[in-house]
Short mmCIF file of C-alpha atoms in Angstrom, two decimals:
data_model
loop_
_atom_site.label_atom_id
_atom_site.label_comp_id
_atom_site.label_asym_id
_atom_site.label_seq_id
_atom_site.Cartn_x
_atom_site.Cartn_y
_atom_site.Cartn_z
CA MET B 1 -10.48 14.69 30.65
CA THR B 2 -9.47 11.35 32.19
CA ARG B 3 -9.69 7.88 30.65
CA MET B 4 -9.23 4.52 32.38
CA THR B 5 -6.87 1.79 31.24
CA THR B 6 -7.76 -1.88 31.27
CA ASP B 7 -6.17 -2.22 34.73
CA ASN B 8 -8.22 0.79 36.04
CA THR B 9 -5.23 3.15 36.03
CA PRO B 10 -6.34 6.73 35.28
CA MET B 11 -5.11 7.84 31.87
CA THR B 12 -4.85 11.62 31.65
CA ASP B 13 -4.37 13.59 28.43
CA ASN B 14 -0.73 14.17 29.40
CA LEU B 15 -0.19 10.43 29.77
CA MET B 16 -1.96 9.80 26.46
CA THR B 17 0.44 12.23 24.80
CA ALA B 18 3.47 10.64 26.45
CA LEU B 19 2.37 7.21 25.21
CA GLY B 20 1.70 8.48 21.69
CA LEU B 21 -1.99 7.62 22.01
CA ASP B 22 -3.37 11.17 21.61
CA ARG B 23 -4.46 10.49 18.03
CA PRO B 24 -6.91 8.23 16.18
CA GLU B 25 -5.99 4.56 16.08
CA SER B 26 -4.32 3.38 12.89
CA GLY B 27 -6.10 1.03 10.53
CA ASP B 28 -5.04 -1.54 7.97
CA ASP B 29 -1.99 -1.25 5.73
CA THR B 30 0.16 0.50 8.30
CA VAL B 31 3.33 -0.02 10.30
CA VAL B 32 3.34 1.30 13.86
CA PRO B 33 6.74 1.56 15.59
CA PHE B 34 6.72 1.26 19.37
CA SER B 35 9.08 1.28 22.32
CA LEU B 36 9.06 -0.67 25.59
CA ASP B 37 11.46 1.54 27.50
CA LYS B 38 11.26 -0.31 30.82
CA LEU B 39 11.98 -3.59 29.04
CA ASN B 40 14.85 -2.24 26.89
CA THR B 41 12.95 -3.29 23.79
CA ARG B 42 11.74 -1.67 20.59
CA GLY B 43 9.47 -3.02 17.91
CA ARG B 44 7.06 -2.60 15.02
CA SER B 45 3.52 -3.80 14.45
CA VAL B 46 2.05 -4.35 10.98
CA ARG B 47 -1.58 -4.69 9.91
CA LEU B 48 -2.31 -5.56 6.28
CA GLY B 49 -5.71 -5.58 4.61
CA GLU B 50 -6.41 -4.40 1.06
CA ALA B 51 -2.73 -4.28 0.11
CA LEU B 52 -2.19 -7.94 1.00
CA ASP B 53 -5.52 -9.01 -0.52
CA ALA B 54 -4.50 -7.44 -3.85
CA ILE B 55 -1.15 -9.26 -3.85
CA LEU B 56 -2.64 -12.66 -3.02
CA THR B 57 -5.78 -12.60 -5.16
CA ARG B 58 -4.15 -11.31 -8.33
CA HIS B 59 -2.65 -14.73 -9.08
CA ALA B 60 -5.40 -16.84 -7.48
CA TYR B 61 -2.88 -18.75 -5.39
CA PRO B 62 -4.02 -21.96 -3.68
CA ALA B 63 -4.72 -21.24 -0.02
CA PRO B 64 -1.53 -22.85 1.40
CA VAL B 65 0.62 -20.85 -1.05
CA ALA B 66 -1.30 -17.64 -0.34
CA ARG B 67 -0.80 -18.03 3.41
CA LEU B 68 2.93 -18.63 3.01
CA LEU B 69 3.38 -15.67 0.68
CA GLY B 70 1.26 -13.57 3.03
CA GLU B 71 3.59 -14.37 5.92
CA ALA B 72 6.57 -13.41 3.76
CA VAL B 73 4.93 -10.08 2.86
CA VAL B 74 4.29 -9.29 6.53
CA LEU B 75 7.87 -10.21 7.46
CA ALA B 76 9.26 -8.03 4.67
CA ALA B 77 7.11 -5.11 5.85
CA LEU B 78 8.30 -5.52 9.44
CA ILE B 79 11.96 -5.54 8.42
CA GLY B 80 11.92 -3.23 5.41
CA SER B 81 10.05 -0.47 7.23
CA SER B 82 13.17 0.15 9.31
CA LEU B 83 15.02 1.55 6.28
CA LYS B 84 16.00 5.16 6.89
CA PHE B 85 16.76 5.97 3.24
CA SER B 86 15.24 5.61 -0.20
CA GLY B 87 16.02 2.12 -1.35
CA LYS B 88 14.64 -1.37 -1.60
CA PHE B 89 14.55 -4.32 0.78
CA ILE B 90 14.26 -7.63 -1.05
CA MET B 91 13.42 -10.92 0.65
CA GLN B 92 13.73 -14.09 -1.41
CA THR B 93 13.51 -17.83 -0.80
CA GLN B 94 14.86 -20.43 -3.21
CA THR B 95 14.12 -24.03 -2.33
CA ASP B 96 13.41 -27.53 -3.64
CA GLY B 97 9.90 -27.69 -2.16
CA PRO B 98 6.46 -27.29 -3.74
CA VAL B 99 6.78 -23.50 -3.31
CA ASN B 100 10.24 -23.15 -4.82
CA LEU B 101 10.47 -19.36 -5.04
CA ILE B 102 9.12 -16.43 -3.06
CA VAL B 103 10.13 -12.84 -3.75
CA VAL B 104 8.88 -9.85 -1.75
CA ASP B 105 10.05 -6.29 -2.34
CA PHE B 106 9.66 -3.42 0.10
CA ASP B 107 10.25 -0.22 -1.87
CA ALA B 108 10.93 2.43 0.78
CA PRO B 109 9.15 4.19 2.24
CA ASP B 110 5.86 2.38 1.66
CA GLY B 111 5.64 0.10 -1.41
CA LEU B 112 4.99 -3.65 -1.19
CA ARG B 113 4.83 -6.31 -3.88
CA GLY B 114 5.19 -10.11 -3.73
CA TYR B 115 5.24 -13.19 -5.91
CA ALA B 116 5.34 -16.96 -5.32
CA ARG B 117 6.20 -19.73 -7.79
CA PHE B 118 5.01 -23.25 -7.08
CA ASP B 119 4.91 -26.71 -8.63
CA GLN B 120 1.26 -27.73 -9.00
CA GLU B 121 1.91 -31.50 -8.88
CA LEU B 122 4.18 -31.30 -5.83
CA LEU B 123 1.67 -29.02 -4.11
CA LEU B 124 -1.22 -31.42 -4.71
CA LYS B 125 0.84 -34.33 -3.43
CA ALA B 126 1.81 -32.40 -0.30
CA ALA B 127 -1.83 -31.45 0.32
CA GLU B 128 -2.99 -35.06 -0.07
CA GLU B 129 -0.39 -36.13 2.48
CA GLY B 130 -1.34 -33.33 4.88
CA ARG B 131 2.03 -31.61 4.55
CA THR B 132 1.09 -27.95 4.20
CA ARG B 133 3.17 -26.37 6.97
CA PRO B 134 5.60 -23.67 5.76
CA ALA B 135 8.53 -26.04 6.27
CA ASP B 136 6.82 -28.68 4.10
CA LEU B 137 5.99 -26.23 1.33
CA LEU B 138 9.42 -24.64 1.26
CA GLY B 139 11.61 -27.71 1.60
CA ASN B 140 15.39 -27.25 1.64
CA GLY B 141 17.03 -24.07 0.51
CA HIS B 142 17.90 -20.61 1.73
CA LEU B 143 16.44 -17.22 2.59
CA ALA B 144 18.23 -14.12 1.31
CA MET B 145 17.60 -10.60 2.55
CA THR B 146 19.06 -7.83 0.40
CA ILE B 147 19.24 -4.06 0.87
CA ASP B 148 19.59 -2.16 -2.39
CA GLN B 149 20.51 1.45 -1.64
CA GLY B 150 20.56 2.56 -5.26
CA GLU B 151 22.58 2.33 -8.44
CA HIS B 152 25.79 3.81 -7.05
CA MET B 153 25.72 2.21 -3.61
CA GLU B 154 26.97 -1.20 -2.50
CA ARG B 155 24.35 -3.84 -1.79
CA TYR B 156 24.14 -5.58 1.57
CA GLN B 157 22.93 -9.19 1.64
CA GLY B 158 22.41 -11.71 4.39
CA ILE B 159 21.69 -15.37 3.66
CA VAL B 160 20.48 -18.05 6.05
CA ALA B 161 19.47 -21.68 5.56
CA LEU B 162 15.75 -22.39 5.71
CA GLU B 163 15.79 -24.41 8.90
CA GLY B 164 12.80 -24.49 11.21
CA ASN B 165 9.06 -25.03 11.04
CA SER B 166 8.07 -21.49 10.07
CA LEU B 167 9.26 -18.19 8.64
CA GLU B 168 9.17 -16.87 12.19
CA GLU B 169 11.89 -19.35 13.20
CA VAL B 170 13.90 -18.60 10.07
CA ALA B 171 13.73 -14.89 10.87
CA HIS B 172 15.00 -15.50 14.41
CA THR B 173 17.96 -17.44 13.02
CA TYR B 174 18.67 -14.72 10.46
CA PHE B 175 18.82 -11.94 13.04
CA MET B 176 21.06 -13.91 15.39
CA GLN B 177 23.46 -15.00 12.64
CA SER B 178 23.50 -11.96 10.36
CA GLU B 179 22.51 -9.03 12.57
CA GLN B 180 23.39 -10.40 16.02
CA ILE B 181 20.37 -8.66 17.53
CA PRO B 182 18.04 -10.67 19.80
CA THR B 183 14.76 -10.58 17.88
CA GLN B 184 11.32 -12.14 18.19
CA VAL B 185 8.74 -12.25 15.40
CA ARG B 186 5.07 -13.24 15.23
CA LEU B 187 3.17 -13.56 11.95
CA ALA B 188 -0.42 -14.46 11.13
CA VAL B 189 -2.42 -14.61 7.89
CA ALA B 190 -6.15 -15.30 7.67
CA GLU B 191 -9.21 -15.05 5.42
CA PHE B 192 -12.15 -13.00 6.70
CA THR B 193 -15.66 -12.76 5.32
CA ARG B 194 -18.02 -9.98 6.28
CA LYS B 195 -21.74 -9.81 5.64
CA GLY B 196 -22.35 -8.80 2.05
CA ASP B 197 -18.88 -9.79 0.80
CA HIS B 198 -18.92 -11.83 -2.40
CA ARG B 199 -15.69 -13.59 -1.39
CA PRO B 200 -13.34 -13.91 1.58
CA HIS B 201 -10.61 -11.28 1.91
CA TRP B 202 -7.02 -11.93 2.94
CA ARG B 203 -5.55 -9.95 5.81
CA ALA B 204 -2.59 -10.36 8.13
CA GLY B 205 -0.72 -8.97 11.09
CA GLY B 206 2.73 -9.21 12.55
CA VAL B 207 4.86 -7.95 15.41
CA LEU B 208 8.64 -7.72 15.63
CA ILE B 209 10.49 -6.87 18.84
CA GLN B 210 14.23 -6.40 19.37
CA HIS B 211 16.35 -6.14 22.49
CA LEU B 212 18.09 -2.82 23.04
CA PRO B 213 21.55 -2.89 24.61
CA GLU B 214 22.26 -0.86 27.73
CA HIS B 215 21.83 2.93 27.68
CA GLY B 216 19.29 2.60 24.88
CA MET B 217 21.95 2.59 22.18
CA SER B 218 22.10 -0.06 19.48
CA ARG B 219 25.46 -1.69 18.76
CA VAL B 220 24.38 -2.41 15.22
CA ALA B 221 21.57 -0.97 13.13
CA ASP B 222 18.42 -2.92 12.32
CA LEU B 223 19.69 -3.38 8.78
CA PRO B 224 23.43 -2.56 8.57
CA GLY B 225 24.68 -1.56 5.17
CA ASP B 226 28.26 -2.84 5.21
CA GLY B 227 27.73 -6.32 6.64
CA ASP B 228 30.91 -6.05 8.76
CA PHE B 229 30.20 -7.90 11.99
CA SER B 230 33.76 -9.07 12.67
CA ASN B 231 34.03 -7.07 15.89
CA MET B 232 30.42 -7.25 16.98
CA GLN B 233 29.16 -9.18 19.95
CA PRO B 234 25.47 -9.92 20.47
CA ALA B 235 23.78 -8.00 23.22
CA ASP B 236 23.08 -10.00 26.35
CA PRO B 237 19.35 -10.35 26.87
CA ASP B 238 18.20 -9.19 30.31
CA ASP B 239 15.10 -9.76 32.39
CA GLY B 240 13.28 -7.04 30.47
CA TRP B 241 13.84 -8.83 27.21
CA THR B 242 12.67 -12.09 28.73
CA GLU B 243 9.47 -10.40 29.89
CA ALA B 244 8.92 -8.71 26.52
CA LYS B 245 9.19 -12.07 24.75
CA ALA B 246 6.96 -13.83 27.27
CA LEU B 247 4.20 -11.25 26.87
CA MET B 248 4.39 -11.37 23.07
CA ALA B 249 4.18 -15.17 23.21
CA THR B 250 0.64 -14.78 24.57
CA LEU B 251 -0.50 -13.37 21.21
CA ASP B 252 -2.67 -15.68 19.14
CA ASP B 253 -3.20 -15.59 15.38
CA LEU B 254 -6.74 -14.21 15.69
CA GLU B 255 -5.51 -11.16 17.60
CA LEU B 256 -2.83 -10.47 15.01
CA ALA B 257 -5.26 -10.66 12.08
CA ASP B 258 -8.38 -9.26 13.80
CA PRO B 259 -9.79 -6.42 11.62
CA GLU B 260 -11.25 -4.75 14.72
CA LEU B 261 -7.98 -4.65 16.67
CA SER B 262 -5.60 -1.81 15.81
CA SER B 263 -1.85 -1.96 16.39
CA GLU B 264 -2.16 0.61 19.17
CA ARG B 265 -4.88 -1.33 20.96
CA LEU B 266 -2.93 -4.56 20.55
CA MET B 267 0.28 -3.07 21.96
CA PHE B 268 -1.60 -1.55 24.88
CA ARG B 269 -3.32 -4.87 25.57
CA LEU B 270 0.05 -6.62 25.68
CA TYR B 271 2.27 -4.09 27.43
CA HIS B 272 0.11 -1.62 29.39
CA GLU B 273 1.46 -2.90 32.73
CA THR B 274 5.11 -2.44 31.77
CA GLY B 275 4.58 0.66 29.64
CA VAL B 276 4.53 1.14 25.88
CA ARG B 277 5.01 4.18 23.64
CA VAL B 278 3.67 4.09 20.09
CA PHE B 279 4.87 6.37 17.32
CA THR B 280 3.40 7.82 14.14
CA PRO B 281 1.94 5.13 11.85
CA MET B 282 3.57 4.65 8.47
CA PRO B 283 1.27 3.79 5.54
CA LEU B 284 1.82 0.77 3.31
CA VAL B 285 0.57 0.36 -0.25
CA GLU B 286 0.58 -2.42 -2.80
CA ARG B 287 2.72 -1.00 -5.58
CA CYS B 288 4.73 -2.59 -8.38
CA SER B 289 7.91 -0.92 -9.58
CA CYS B 290 7.73 -2.29 -13.12
CA SER B 291 7.44 0.12 -16.06
CA ALA B 292 7.56 0.09 -19.85
CA ASP B 293 10.81 2.08 -19.84
CA ARG B 294 12.57 -0.35 -17.48
CA ILE B 295 11.51 -3.40 -19.46
CA GLU B 296 12.45 -1.74 -22.73
CA ASP B 297 15.93 -0.98 -21.37
CA MET B 298 16.24 -4.58 -20.15
CA LEU B 299 15.32 -5.96 -23.58
CA ALA B 300 17.76 -3.59 -25.26
CA THR B 301 20.75 -4.25 -23.01
CA SER B 302 20.33 -7.90 -22.05
CA PHE B 303 19.35 -9.42 -25.39
CA THR B 304 20.68 -9.30 -28.93
CA ALA B 305 18.63 -8.41 -32.00
CA GLU B 306 18.48 -12.13 -32.83
CA ASP B 307 17.19 -12.92 -29.34
CA ARG B 308 14.45 -10.33 -29.67
CA GLU B 309 13.43 -11.69 -33.07
CA GLU B 310 13.04 -15.17 -31.55
CA MET B 311 11.02 -13.75 -28.65
CA ALA B 312 8.52 -12.07 -30.96
CA VAL B 313 5.13 -13.67 -31.57
CA ASN B 314 2.99 -12.28 -34.39
CA GLY B 315 5.40 -9.41 -34.77
CA GLU B 316 5.60 -8.27 -31.16
CA ILE B 317 7.34 -9.10 -27.90
CA GLU B 318 5.09 -9.52 -24.87
CA VAL B 319 6.54 -9.25 -21.38
CA VAL B 320 4.25 -9.89 -18.40
CA CYS B 321 5.31 -8.72 -14.94
CA GLU B 322 5.33 -11.66 -12.53
CA PHE B 323 4.33 -9.40 -9.64
CA CYS B 324 1.41 -7.35 -10.96
CA SER B 325 0.57 -9.26 -14.19
CA THR B 326 0.78 -6.12 -16.31
CA ALA B 327 1.51 -7.00 -19.95
CA TYR B 328 3.92 -4.85 -21.97
CA HIS B 329 4.23 -5.08 -25.76
CA PHE B 330 7.18 -4.09 -27.93
CA ASN B 331 8.09 -4.13 -31.59
CA PRO B 332 11.31 -6.17 -31.97
CA HIS B 333 12.61 -3.61 -34.49
CA GLN B 334 12.12 -0.52 -32.34
CA PHE B 335 15.32 -1.12 -30.40
CA ALA B 336 17.64 -0.52 -33.35
CA VAL B 337 16.15 2.96 -33.72
CA LYS B 338 15.98 4.03 -30.09
CA HIS B 339 19.18 2.41 -28.82
#
């Protein structure tokens, strides 16, 4: 059997296999790694549907806040999905703007959760003045990216100032300063309404590409664990990297968020002339890591009996998870018995 590409090049089954396209296209809530071998570039494409919609609608965020948090969730998925071990990638912004805190966790290999805190008065003022760009909402502060490899492993953290007009620009700065890997990122978040829907649904897409040094070997990992860059030099971008960036720059937000356009189809549309190989999709799910046992241990170890008595209302302590809004209830006297 022979298929035709968009430039009328015959696509045989052998070629389909070589390109990783001999399988059904992936859908929403997936990460698809890909490689542009002729351009010395690798990358990942993310499509988010139900998982993102659950994160953003749970707290009924105002639209500008939801879009900003959505971009942060996509960025965390693009970066965190490169983890090769069980652990957690945490992305956090702390600023003086209307949206003063964003936290997104990627719990390897597939879990996503996110939360945004905002000042209602500052947000309304910014909206009235037409200042709803990411830079306006975030203000001055920093972005921290942390890799938590577990209880007995050292954490790695990179911090960069929030300078630029978007999270895309901040991500570019982060990778050049902290990872020293030429990187390009595109993010898009949108609301879609289909016939019969009772409300719009949030969805998003993103693409991350990185330049590969010569011989296809990386001088530093996507997310190094020790943070020692004292002897590292950034790879010199070549013509292939320039072409890879130029082609990705042709992407528009609608393509990235289009529910009818899979990651495979998008990558082929962009890079079929130079060649692209796509790899096995990785699923993503909206999942919170909170639990009654973890919160109980936190209350027992981080607070005194007097603290817990003061926290109690009508004879019980209520703790609500900021991410998933699950409410946990405890008797302030149970800790003396169990702990």
